[in-house]
Structure formats: structure tokens, C-alpha cells
Short mmCIF file of C-alpha atoms in Angstrom, two decimals:
data_model
loop_
_atom_site.label_atom_id
_atom_site.label_comp_id
_atom_site.label_asym_id
_atom_site.label_seq_id
_atom_site.Cartn_x
_atom_site.Cartn_y
_atom_site.Cartn_z
CA UNK A 1 -39.20 -51.67 7.44
CA UNK A 2 -42.44 -50.43 5.91
CA UNK A 3 -43.45 -48.70 9.11
CA UNK A 4 -40.04 -47.02 9.41
CA UNK A 5 -40.33 -45.54 5.88
CA UNK A 6 -43.84 -44.28 6.60
CA UNK A 7 -42.65 -42.59 9.80
CA UNK A 8 -39.73 -40.99 8.01
CA UNK A 9 -41.93 -39.65 5.17
CA UNK A 10 -44.51 -38.38 7.70
CA UNK A 11 -41.72 -36.47 9.46
CA UNK A 12 -40.57 -34.91 6.18
CA UNK A 13 -44.13 -33.95 5.29
CA UNK A 14 -44.63 -32.35 8.71
CA UNK A 15 -41.42 -30.34 8.36
CA UNK A 16 -42.43 -29.08 4.91
CA UNK A 17 -45.87 -28.06 6.19
CA UNK A 18 -44.34 -26.17 9.15
CA UNK A 19 -41.93 -24.31 6.83
CA UNK A 20 -44.71 -23.50 4.36
CA UNK A 21 -46.98 -22.10 7.05
CA UNK A 22 -44.14 -20.04 8.47
CA UNK A 23 -43.22 -18.73 5.04
CA UNK A 24 -46.74 -17.66 4.12
CA UNK A 25 -47.74 -16.27 7.50
CA UNK A 26 -44.68 -14.24 8.39
CA UNK A 27 -44.97 -10.85 6.75
CA UNK A 28 -41.93 -8.80 6.04
CA UNK A 29 -41.59 -6.69 9.17
CA UNK A 30 -38.91 -4.49 7.69
CA UNK A 31 -40.38 -1.94 5.40
CA UNK A 32 -38.24 -0.68 2.59
CA UNK A 33 -36.46 2.56 3.29
CA UNK A 34 -38.22 5.53 1.84
CA UNK A 35 -36.51 6.55 -1.32
CA UNK A 36 -35.41 10.14 -1.18
CA UNK A 37 -34.33 11.99 -4.25
CA UNK A 38 -31.00 13.71 -3.73
CA UNK A 39 -29.66 16.51 -5.85
CA UNK A 40 -26.14 16.24 -7.20
CA UNK A 41 -24.87 18.83 -4.73
CA UNK A 42 -26.45 16.96 -1.80
CA UNK A 43 -24.86 13.68 -2.92
CA UNK A 44 -21.45 15.32 -3.34
CA UNK A 45 -21.72 16.94 0.08
CA UNK A 46 -22.78 13.65 1.70
CA UNK A 47 -19.92 11.71 0.09
CA UNK A 48 -17.32 14.31 0.99
CA UNK A 49 -18.54 14.41 4.58
CA UNK A 50 -17.89 10.65 4.74
CA UNK A 51 -14.34 11.05 3.43
CA UNK A 52 -14.82 10.32 -0.28
CA UNK A 53 -13.68 12.49 -3.16
CA UNK A 54 -15.84 13.31 -6.12
CA UNK A 55 -14.77 14.44 -9.57
CA UNK A 56 -16.60 15.25 -12.76
CA UNK A 57 -16.38 13.24 -15.96
CA UNK A 58 -14.13 15.87 -17.53
CA UNK A 59 -11.77 15.75 -14.56
CA UNK A 60 -11.74 11.95 -14.79
CA UNK A 61 -10.81 12.06 -18.49
CA UNK A 62 -8.05 14.58 -17.78
CA UNK A 63 -6.64 12.30 -15.07
CA UNK A 64 -6.73 9.30 -17.41
CA UNK A 65 -4.94 11.25 -20.13
CA UNK A 66 -2.24 12.41 -17.70
CA UNK A 67 -1.80 8.79 -16.53
CA UNK A 68 -1.41 7.69 -20.16
CA UNK A 69 1.17 10.41 -20.75
CA UNK A 70 3.11 9.39 -17.64
CA UNK A 71 3.09 5.74 -18.60
CA UNK A 72 4.22 6.53 -22.12
CA UNK A 73 7.32 8.38 -20.90
CA UNK A 74 10.38 6.25 -21.46
CA UNK A 75 11.65 4.38 -18.45
CA UNK A 76 15.19 5.19 -17.42
CA UNK A 77 17.76 2.89 -18.90
CA UNK A 78 19.29 0.60 -16.31
CA UNK A 79 23.01 0.55 -15.98
CA UNK A 80 24.56 -2.37 -17.80
CA UNK A 81 25.86 -5.18 -15.64
CA UNK A 82 29.63 -5.02 -15.35
CA UNK A 83 31.52 -8.29 -15.04
CA UNK A 84 34.95 -8.36 -13.41
CA UNK A 85 37.40 -11.14 -12.70
CA UNK A 86 39.46 -10.47 -9.59
CA UNK A 87 42.72 -12.20 -8.74
CA UNK A 88 43.32 -12.57 -5.03
CA UNK A 89 46.91 -13.32 -4.04
CA UNK A 90 48.46 -14.03 -0.67
CA UNK A 91 48.37 -10.96 1.58
CA UNK A 92 45.42 -9.29 -0.17
CA UNK A 93 43.32 -7.36 2.33
CA UNK A 94 39.70 -6.30 2.30
CA UNK A 95 40.83 -2.74 1.55
CA UNK A 96 42.69 -3.92 -1.57
CA UNK A 97 39.68 -5.90 -2.76
CA UNK A 98 37.26 -3.01 -2.19
CA UNK A 99 39.56 -0.65 -4.14
CA UNK A 100 39.62 -3.05 -7.09
CA UNK A 101 35.84 -3.47 -6.95
CA UNK A 102 35.30 0.31 -6.90
CA UNK A 103 37.59 0.75 -9.93
CA UNK A 104 35.68 -1.98 -11.78
CA UNK A 105 32.28 -0.41 -10.88
CA UNK A 106 31.17 -3.55 -9.05
CA UNK A 107 30.38 -1.77 -5.76
CA UNK A 108 29.45 1.85 -5.04
CA UNK A 109 30.92 2.38 -1.57
CA UNK A 110 34.19 0.83 -0.40
CA UNK A 111 33.63 1.64 3.28
CA UNK A 112 30.21 0.00 3.25
CA UNK A 113 31.64 -3.17 1.67
CA UNK A 114 34.55 -3.27 4.11
CA UNK A 115 32.27 -2.85 7.12
CA UNK A 116 29.99 -5.60 5.76
CA UNK A 117 32.97 -7.94 5.43
CA UNK A 118 34.18 -7.08 8.94
CA UNK A 119 30.74 -7.20 10.64
CA UNK A 120 29.84 -10.56 9.11
CA UNK A 121 33.29 -12.04 9.79
CA UNK A 122 34.14 -12.63 6.12
CA UNK A 123 37.46 -10.76 6.12
CA UNK A 124 39.19 -13.62 7.95
CA UNK A 125 38.22 -16.12 5.26
CA UNK A 126 39.40 -14.40 2.06
CA UNK A 127 40.43 -17.16 -0.32
CA UNK A 128 43.42 -17.00 -2.66
CA UNK A 129 42.45 -17.48 -6.28
CA UNK A 130 40.27 -15.95 -8.95
CA UNK A 131 36.60 -14.95 -8.66
CA UNK A 132 34.24 -13.59 -11.30
CA UNK A 133 31.93 -10.88 -9.98
CA UNK A 134 29.35 -8.58 -11.54
CA UNK A 135 27.75 -5.29 -10.57
CA UNK A 136 24.37 -6.94 -9.99
CA UNK A 137 25.66 -8.94 -7.04
CA UNK A 138 24.90 -7.98 -3.44
CA UNK A 139 27.59 -7.62 -0.79
CA UNK A 140 26.59 -11.03 0.54
CA UNK A 141 27.06 -12.68 -2.86
CA UNK A 142 30.40 -10.98 -3.44
CA UNK A 143 31.61 -12.00 0.02
CA UNK A 144 30.61 -15.61 -0.58
CA UNK A 145 32.40 -15.61 -3.95
CA UNK A 146 35.73 -14.38 -2.58
CA UNK A 147 35.81 -16.24 0.73
CA UNK A 148 35.82 -19.82 1.91
CA UNK A 149 33.26 -19.24 4.66
#
């Protein structure tokens, strides 16, 4: 066991010596790039030739102020959500339902809703009863609320 530990430590010592010699003997082959003083116009021209945009401090402040003014403008008020309870009786068609939903401001376009119902095969499954809908619902949600599909 003693001999094994001595061999292991000798190997570590050898590795450290090899790394130390390499570190101290290898000189940096890459010389630092010569520092060239550029004028402001040369820097701007170089940046613009590479696709960047440059602006002055005054232009930057003006942009920041215009951004602050834009963000301080009031956001448009969202339309309130309209809730509507629809009664579906026997014989009610998709056209009748879309007319009621247009009058209640639940949907914007009756033809679009009717084509959605027809294309997704919901119009065959209209369920008799009452459904509560609101203007924030998608066509899919409305269709699921008024059908048994």
C-alpha cells in the first residue's frame, strides 16, 4: 500500500512539474492588437457600415421623452362584457340563434358564426334549453354551450 501511494504522489508531482514548465516557457504568441485612436466620425462611419445606427445623447433623450409620452397616453377602454341568457326551443335554427346573439352584442358577424357552426358540425346538435353566454366567449365556447356535442 505504501508503494502505491508513493507512485501516485510521484505521478502527481510529475504532472505539476510538466504543467509548470509549460506555463513558464510558453510565451504569448498572440500580440495584442495595436490600439488605434478613432475619431467620432470614423467610429460612426464604421458602425453604420456594419448596419448599426448611431444617435447623439440629445436624440436619445428626445426618444425617451416621446416614449414616456406615448406610454402615458390613456389606453382605450375595453368594451364591457355583455352577458345574455338565450332560450332555445324546439325548431330553433342556427340562423335564429345568430340573430339573437347579434341583437345581444354577443357576436359581431352572424354569417361567420353560422359558417363556424356548419363547418364544425355543431348545427345538428343544438340542444333545447337555456344557455348563458357572454361577449367574451369565442365561437367554439358558444357552440359548446348551446349544443350537446
